Amino acid sequence: QSARLRAATESQWKGTPVIRLASAVAALREDLRVVQATLPEQICRVDLVDSDLFQWHAEIAGPEESPYRDGVFNFLIKFPVDYPVQLPHIRCVTPIYHCNIDANGSVCLGLQTTDGNVGSAGSAVNVLSAIVSLLSLPLPEDALVPSVAELFLSDRRLHDRTAFEWTSLYAA
């Protein structure tokens, strides 16, 4: 897992330095404090990537009553320079059988609004809570992987068995 995480971090987010808004730094410091105080570590553990407040590594435990139970899933979260105006970019590094997470690790949380203003829905604690919720109950109407969404809707037992097998293989 650590080699996969390191490779994903190095390949995706290398680049030239950017100027970060002081308001974004303050918001992220507060959000990190809230996340660490609010979300139990056995459900969600967050570390900074290379001590960078704008890049987080989250380990999220699969919810007990889901096919993702007994698994730990690694997510990389990159916050934009104007956070919290824009949603962070989220990538699942652990392979997972899920209709809202594709083979590249892209995640659809369903948090976008029609007016483009994400507001408090885009806060770090809400984003992490949304990921935990997705692991409890996928959102087939916001699917990135239509075939998995179709199976979820048509044959829930087979979907859950397949998701549990993937969890055992890649997230145990």
Tab-separated table of C-alpha atoms in Angstrom, residues 2-163:
chain	number	residue	atom	x	y	z
A	2	SER	CA	2.724	2.491	0.885
A	3	ALA	CA	4.491	2.119	-2.489
A	4	ARG	CA	1.180	2.647	-4.312
A	5	LEU	CA	0.427	5.700	-2.160
A	6	ARG	CA	3.888	7.189	-2.699
A	7	ALA	CA	3.721	6.639	-6.481
A	8	ALA	CA	0.257	8.215	-6.692
A	9	THR	CA	1.367	11.226	-4.677
A	10	GLU	CA	4.563	11.791	-6.651
A	11	SER	CA	3.087	11.310	-10.110
A	12	GLN	CA	-0.127	13.253	-9.739
A	13	TRP	CA	0.785	16.303	-7.731
A	14	LYS	CA	4.309	17.251	-8.696
A	15	GLY	CA	4.574	20.705	-10.105
A	16	THR	CA	5.658	24.243	-9.658
A	17	PRO	CA	4.953	26.007	-6.373
A	18	VAL	CA	1.733	27.976	-6.162
A	19	ILE	CA	0.658	30.914	-4.054
A	20	ARG	CA	-1.863	29.830	-1.453
A	21	LEU	CA	-4.413	32.142	0.057
A	22	ALA	CA	-3.988	32.904	3.763
A	23	SER	CA	-7.716	32.292	4.180
A	24	ALA	CA	-7.263	28.793	2.720
A	25	VAL	CA	-4.408	28.046	5.123
A	26	ALA	CA	-6.508	29.202	8.081
A	27	ALA	CA	-9.542	27.201	6.902
A	28	LEU	CA	-7.455	24.054	6.446
A	29	ARG	CA	-5.836	24.363	9.864
A	30	GLU	CA	-9.268	24.654	11.432
A	31	ASP	CA	-10.688	21.826	9.313
A	32	LEU	CA	-7.824	19.510	10.240
A	33	ARG	CA	-8.442	20.268	13.912
A	34	VAL	CA	-12.177	19.602	13.499
A	35	VAL	CA	-11.578	16.363	11.590
A	36	GLN	CA	-9.177	15.071	14.227
A	37	ALA	CA	-11.596	16.025	17.019
A	38	THR	CA	-14.780	14.824	15.307
A	39	LEU	CA	-14.026	11.663	13.345
A	40	PRO	CA	-12.859	8.711	15.460
A	41	GLU	CA	-9.412	7.484	14.414
A	42	GLN	CA	-10.701	3.918	14.039
A	43	ILE	CA	-13.033	5.204	11.278
A	44	CYS	CA	-10.886	7.883	9.639
A	45	ARG	CA	-7.242	8.745	10.184
A	46	VAL	CA	-5.733	11.780	8.453
A	47	ASP	CA	-2.075	12.645	7.953
A	48	LEU	CA	-0.470	15.426	5.952
A	49	VAL	CA	1.497	14.360	2.863
A	50	ASP	CA	5.061	15.656	3.238
A	51	SER	CA	3.866	18.117	5.940
A	52	ASP	CA	1.798	19.927	3.289
A	53	LEU	CA	-1.450	21.287	4.726
A	54	PHE	CA	-2.954	21.223	1.212
A	55	GLN	CA	-2.377	17.481	0.686
A	56	TRP	CA	-3.902	14.920	3.016
A	57	HIS	CA	-3.703	11.165	3.183
A	58	ALA	CA	-6.835	9.646	4.721
A	59	GLU	CA	-7.197	6.039	5.814
A	60	ILE	CA	-10.882	5.201	6.012
A	61	ALA	CA	-12.160	1.970	7.508
A	62	GLY	CA	-14.941	0.186	5.702
A	63	PRO	CA	-18.205	0.470	7.641
A	64	GLU	CA	-19.162	-2.654	9.606
A	65	GLU	CA	-22.480	-3.290	7.892
A	66	SER	CA	-21.165	-2.926	4.355
A	67	PRO	CA	-19.305	-5.158	1.893
A	68	TYR	CA	-16.264	-2.942	2.594
A	69	ARG	CA	-16.013	-4.063	6.244
A	70	ASP	CA	-12.602	-5.268	7.397
A	71	GLY	CA	-10.967	-3.055	4.772
A	72	VAL	CA	-8.934	0.122	5.062
A	73	PHE	CA	-9.062	2.411	2.050
A	74	ASN	CA	-6.448	5.048	1.271
A	75	PHE	CA	-7.501	8.380	-0.168
A	76	LEU	CA	-5.371	11.319	-1.283
A	77	ILE	CA	-7.030	14.694	-0.900
A	78	LYS	CA	-5.583	17.774	-2.559
A	79	PHE	CA	-7.093	21.092	-1.571
A	80	PRO	CA	-7.151	23.999	-4.045
A	81	VAL	CA	-5.363	27.268	-3.305
A	82	ASP	CA	-8.725	29.008	-2.852
A	83	TYR	CA	-10.201	26.397	-0.494
A	84	PRO	CA	-13.000	26.326	0.691
A	85	VAL	CA	-14.452	28.058	-2.380
A	86	GLN	CA	-13.608	25.024	-4.542
A	87	LEU	CA	-13.981	21.353	-3.635
A	88	PRO	CA	-10.798	19.367	-3.035
A	89	HIS	CA	-9.615	16.782	-5.556
A	90	ILE	CA	-10.069	13.293	-4.102
A	91	ARG	CA	-8.382	10.131	-5.294
A	92	CYS	CA	-8.833	6.619	-3.923
A	93	VAL	CA	-5.476	4.852	-4.067
A	94	THR	CA	-6.827	1.473	-2.948
A	95	PRO	CA	-8.519	-0.540	-5.716
A	96	ILE	CA	-12.220	-0.785	-4.845
A	97	TYR	CA	-15.342	-2.211	-6.477
A	98	HIS	CA	-17.660	0.768	-6.181
A	99	CYS	CA	-19.960	2.585	-8.583
A	100	ASN	CA	-18.842	6.034	-7.371
A	101	ILE	CA	-15.092	5.334	-7.580
A	102	ASP	CA	-13.559	4.456	-10.940
A	103	ALA	CA	-10.443	2.469	-11.870
A	104	ASN	CA	-8.318	5.644	-11.794
A	105	GLY	CA	-9.432	6.348	-8.225
A	106	SER	CA	-11.640	9.311	-9.156
A	107	VAL	CA	-14.433	9.764	-6.631
A	108	CYS	CA	-17.919	11.219	-7.177
A	109	LEU	CA	-19.343	12.400	-3.865
A	110	GLY	CA	-22.401	14.103	-5.302
A	111	LEU	CA	-21.574	17.361	-3.478
A	112	GLN	CA	-21.657	19.717	-6.473
A	113	THR	CA	-24.378	22.347	-6.417
A	114	THR	CA	-26.226	23.899	-9.334
A	115	ASP	CA	-24.987	27.416	-8.583
A	116	GLY	CA	-21.332	26.336	-8.298
A	117	ASN	CA	-21.081	27.468	-4.669
A	118	VAL	CA	-20.082	24.475	-2.535
A	119	GLY	CA	-20.375	26.267	0.817
A	120	SER	CA	-20.074	24.101	3.916
A	121	ALA	CA	-20.724	20.932	1.871
A	122	GLY	CA	-17.114	21.195	0.691
A	123	SER	CA	-15.550	21.371	4.149
A	124	ALA	CA	-12.977	18.684	4.878
A	125	VAL	CA	-15.071	17.036	7.581
A	126	ASN	CA	-18.082	16.903	5.235
A	127	VAL	CA	-15.972	15.510	2.401
A	128	LEU	CA	-14.538	12.782	4.646
A	129	SER	CA	-17.981	12.032	6.073
A	130	ALA	CA	-19.331	11.790	2.512
A	131	ILE	CA	-16.644	9.222	1.660
A	132	VAL	CA	-17.609	7.152	4.715
A	133	SER	CA	-21.263	7.454	3.660
A	134	LEU	CA	-20.431	6.270	0.143
A	135	LEU	CA	-18.825	3.172	1.618
A	136	SER	CA	-22.008	2.568	3.626
A	137	LEU	CA	-24.368	3.179	0.738
A	138	PRO	CA	-23.241	3.890	-2.837
A	139	LEU	CA	-25.087	6.477	-4.929
A	140	PRO	CA	-25.891	4.712	-8.213
A	141	GLU	CA	-27.537	7.879	-9.569
A	142	ASP	CA	-24.080	9.573	-9.450
A	143	ALA	CA	-22.164	6.554	-10.770
A	144	LEU	CA	-18.758	6.844	-12.391
A	145	VAL	CA	-18.886	3.114	-13.180
A	146	PRO	CA	-22.318	2.411	-14.701
A	147	SER	CA	-21.862	-1.378	-14.834
A	148	VAL	CA	-21.265	-1.518	-11.066
A	149	ALA	CA	-24.268	0.754	-10.463
A	150	GLU	CA	-26.467	-1.489	-12.630
A	151	LEU	CA	-25.376	-4.557	-10.662
A	152	PHE	CA	-25.972	-2.719	-7.378
A	153	LEU	CA	-29.549	-2.004	-8.482
A	154	SER	CA	-30.322	-5.342	-10.143
A	155	ASP	CA	-28.487	-7.911	-7.983
A	156	ARG	CA	-27.431	-6.453	-4.653
A	157	ARG	CA	-26.171	-9.812	-3.298
A	158	LEU	CA	-23.781	-10.353	-6.218
A	159	HIS	CA	-22.655	-6.717	-6.027
A	160	ASP	CA	-21.928	-6.997	-2.311
A	161	ARG	CA	-20.123	-10.336	-2.716
A	162	THR	CA	-17.904	-8.862	-5.452
A	163	ALA	CA	-17.220	-5.730	-3.393
